[in-house]
mmCIF file with all atom_site columns, C-alpha atoms in Angstrom:
data_model
loop_
_atom_site.group_PDB
_atom_site.id
_atom_site.type_symbol
_atom_site.label_atom_id
_atom_site.label_alt_id
_atom_site.label_comp_id
_atom_site.label_asym_id
_atom_site.label_entity_id
_atom_site.label_seq_id
_atom_site.pdbx_PDB_ins_code
_atom_site.Cartn_x
_atom_site.Cartn_y
_atom_site.Cartn_z
_atom_site.occupancy
_atom_site.B_iso_or_equiv
_atom_site.pdbx_formal_charge
_atom_site.auth_seq_id
_atom_site.auth_comp_id
_atom_site.auth_asym_id
_atom_site.auth_atom_id
_atom_site.pdbx_PDB_model_num
ATOM 1  C CA . MET G 1 1  ? -225.975 -20.699 -35.067 1.00 54.00 ? 217 MET G CA 1
ATOM 2  C CA . LYS G 1 2  ? -228.989 -22.784 -34.149 1.00 58.00 ? 218 LYS G CA 1
ATOM 3  C CA . GLU G 1 3  ? -230.766 -23.218 -30.864 1.00 62.00 ? 219 GLU G CA 1
ATOM 4  C CA . LYS G 1 4  ? -233.394 -25.733 -29.829 1.00 63.00 ? 220 LYS G CA 1
ATOM 5  C CA . GLU G 1 5  ? -235.826 -25.261 -26.954 1.00 63.00 ? 221 GLU G CA 1
ATOM 6  C CA . ARG G 1 6  ? -236.684 -28.711 -25.689 1.00 65.00 ? 222 ARG G CA 1
ATOM 7  C CA . LEU G 1 7  ? -238.754 -27.644 -22.708 1.00 62.00 ? 223 LEU G CA 1
ATOM 8  C CA . GLY G 1 8  ? -242.356 -26.804 -23.449 1.00 64.00 ? 224 GLY G CA 1
ATOM 9  C CA . GLY G 1 9  ? -243.994 -23.563 -22.398 1.00 60.00 ? 225 GLY G CA 1
ATOM 10 C CA . ARG G 1 10 ? -242.940 -22.184 -19.027 1.00 59.00 ? 226 ARG G CA 1
ATOM 11 C CA . THR G 1 11 ? -241.136 -25.312 -17.853 1.00 60.00 ? 227 THR G CA 1
ATOM 12 C CA . GLY G 1 12 ? -237.678 -23.774 -18.207 1.00 57.00 ? 228 GLY G CA 1
ATOM 13 C CA . LYS G 1 13 ? -238.479 -20.404 -16.633 1.00 64.00 ? 229 LYS G CA 1
ATOM 14 C CA . LYS G 1 14 ? -236.088 -19.373 -13.850 1.00 69.00 ? 230 LYS G CA 1
ATOM 15 C CA . LEU G 1 15 ? -233.729 -22.164 -14.862 1.00 66.00 ? 231 LEU G CA 1
ATOM 16 C CA . HIS G 1 16 ? -230.236 -20.674 -14.677 1.00 69.00 ? 232 HIS G CA 1
ATOM 17 C CA . PHE G 1 17 ? -227.409 -22.238 -16.661 1.00 68.00 ? 233 PHE G CA 1
ATOM 18 C CA . GLY G 1 18 ? -224.092 -21.399 -18.235 1.00 70.00 ? 234 GLY G CA 1
ATOM 19 C CA . VAL G 1 19 ? -222.350 -22.554 -21.369 1.00 72.00 ? 235 VAL G CA 1
ATOM 20 C CA . VAL G 1 20 ? -218.655 -22.618 -22.187 1.00 67.00 ? 236 VAL G CA 1
ATOM 21 C CA . ILE G 1 21 ? -217.916 -22.475 -25.905 1.00 69.00 ? 237 ILE G CA 1
ATOM 22 C CA . THR G 1 22 ? -214.634 -23.126 -27.674 1.00 67.00 ? 238 THR G CA 1
ATOM 23 C CA . LEU G 1 23 ? -214.654 -22.746 -31.435 1.00 68.00 ? 239 LEU G CA 1
ATOM 24 C CA . LYS G 1 24 ? -212.081 -23.939 -33.935 1.00 70.00 ? 240 LYS G CA 1
ATOM 25 C CA . GLU G 1 25 ? -212.655 -23.468 -37.629 1.00 74.00 ? 241 GLU G CA 1
ATOM 26 C CA . ILE G 1 26 ? -211.252 -25.996 -40.108 1.00 81.00 ? 242 ILE G CA 1
ATOM 27 C CA . ASN G 1 27 ? -209.304 -23.356 -42.061 1.00 83.00 ? 243 ASN G CA 1
ATOM 28 C CA . GLY G 1 28 ? -207.965 -21.654 -38.933 1.00 78.00 ? 244 GLY G CA 1
ATOM 29 C CA . VAL G 1 29 ? -210.215 -18.589 -39.216 1.00 79.00 ? 245 VAL G CA 1
ATOM 30 C CA . ASN G 1 30 ? -211.224 -17.184 -35.830 1.00 78.00 ? 246 ASN G CA 1
ATOM 31 C CA . ARG G 1 31 ? -215.035 -17.061 -35.749 1.00 80.00 ? 247 ARG G CA 1
ATOM 32 C CA . ILE G 1 32 ? -215.489 -16.328 -32.040 1.00 81.00 ? 248 ILE G CA 1
ATOM 33 C CA . ASP G 1 33 ? -216.293 -12.617 -32.573 1.00 84.00 ? 249 ASP G CA 1
ATOM 34 C CA . GLU G 1 34 ? -219.071 -13.495 -35.028 1.00 85.00 ? 250 GLU G CA 1
ATOM 35 C CA . PHE G 1 35 ? -220.430 -16.106 -32.625 1.00 84.00 ? 251 PHE G CA 1
ATOM 36 C CA . ILE G 1 36 ? -220.440 -13.643 -29.705 1.00 86.00 ? 252 ILE G CA 1
ATOM 37 C CA . ARG G 1 37 ? -222.188 -11.006 -31.832 1.00 90.00 ? 253 ARG G CA 1
ATOM 38 C CA . GLN G 1 38 ? -224.925 -13.483 -32.786 1.00 90.00 ? 254 GLN G CA 1
ATOM 39 C CA . CYS G 1 39 ? -225.425 -14.463 -29.135 1.00 87.00 ? 255 CYS G CA 1
ATOM 40 C CA . ILE G 1 40 ? -225.730 -10.825 -28.078 1.00 91.00 ? 256 ILE G CA 1
ATOM 41 C CA . LEU G 1 41 ? -228.250 -10.183 -30.867 1.00 93.00 ? 257 LEU G CA 1
ATOM 42 C CA . LYS G 1 42 ? -230.370 -13.017 -29.430 1.00 90.00 ? 258 LYS G CA 1
ATOM 43 C CA . GLY G 1 43 ? -230.364 -11.205 -26.075 1.00 90.00 ? 259 GLY G CA 1
ATOM 44 C CA . TRP G 1 44 ? -227.979 -13.591 -24.347 1.00 87.00 ? 260 TRP G CA 1
ATOM 45 C CA . LEU G 1 45 ? -225.431 -12.324 -21.831 1.00 88.00 ? 261 LEU G CA 1
ATOM 46 C CA . VAL G 1 46 ? -221.878 -12.961 -22.990 1.00 86.00 ? 262 VAL G CA 1
ATOM 47 C CA . ASN G 1 47 ? -218.832 -12.712 -20.721 1.00 83.00 ? 263 ASN G CA 1
ATOM 48 C CA . ARG G 1 48 ? -215.371 -13.234 -22.116 1.00 82.00 ? 264 ARG G CA 1
ATOM 49 C CA . ILE G 1 49 ? -212.883 -14.724 -19.714 1.00 79.00 ? 265 ILE G CA 1
ATOM 50 C CA . ASN G 1 50 ? -209.148 -15.115 -19.912 1.00 80.00 ? 266 ASN G CA 1
ATOM 51 C CA . VAL G 1 51 ? -208.513 -18.697 -18.846 1.00 79.00 ? 267 VAL G CA 1
ATOM 52 C CA . GLU G 1 52 ? -204.904 -18.028 -17.838 1.00 85.00 ? 268 GLU G CA 1
ATOM 53 C CA . ASN G 1 53 ? -206.028 -15.234 -15.481 1.00 84.00 ? 269 ASN G CA 1
ATOM 54 C CA . GLN G 1 54 ? -208.731 -17.446 -13.990 1.00 82.00 ? 270 GLN G CA 1
ATOM 55 C CA . ILE G 1 55 ? -206.169 -20.209 -13.337 1.00 86.00 ? 271 ILE G CA 1
ATOM 56 C CA . ASP G 1 56 ? -203.800 -17.728 -11.657 1.00 86.00 ? 272 ASP G CA 1
ATOM 57 C CA . VAL G 1 57 ? -206.584 -16.422 -9.414  1.00 84.00 ? 273 VAL G CA 1
ATOM 58 C CA . TYR G 1 58 ? -207.648 -19.957 -8.500  1.00 84.00 ? 274 TYR G CA 1
ATOM 59 C CA . ASN G 1 59 ? -204.091 -21.016 -7.696  1.00 86.00 ? 275 ASN G CA 1
ATOM 60 C CA . GLN G 1 60 ? -203.514 -17.956 -5.498  1.00 86.00 ? 276 GLN G CA 1
ATOM 61 C CA . ALA G 1 61 ? -206.793 -18.537 -3.680  1.00 85.00 ? 277 ALA G CA 1
ATOM 62 C CA . GLU G 1 62 ? -205.798 -22.149 -2.957  1.00 85.00 ? 278 GLU G CA 1
ATOM 63 C CA . ALA G 1 63 ? -202.354 -21.252 -1.563  1.00 82.00 ? 279 ALA G CA 1
ATOM 64 C CA . ASP G 1 64 ? -201.631 -22.240 2.042   1.00 83.00 ? 280 ASP G CA 1
ATOM 65 C CA . VAL G 1 65 ? -201.027 -19.378 4.445   1.00 79.00 ? 281 VAL G CA 1
ATOM 66 C CA . GLU G 1 66 ? -198.719 -20.025 7.395   1.00 83.00 ? 282 GLU G CA 1
ATOM 67 C CA . PHE G 1 67 ? -198.862 -17.716 10.409  1.00 84.00 ? 283 PHE G CA 1
ATOM 68 C CA . GLU G 1 68 ? -195.974 -17.216 12.809  1.00 84.00 ? 284 GLU G CA 1
ATOM 69 C CA . LYS G 1 69 ? -196.576 -18.358 16.382  1.00 78.00 ? 285 LYS G CA 1
#
């Protein structure tokens, strides 16, 4: 894993951002656990999400609610 800081000095301080990573290895070997471990060792915060659960929550939150009169 490589990272490149393109902002000089304190320019990027207090700059919040997020990254979504999807990895697919040529031989079909799952490398996501190794990638997450390396990120944690660098001091980065890593949150795993289940995309299917997120979609279900979003769809339920967007549902129309009809009240009886």
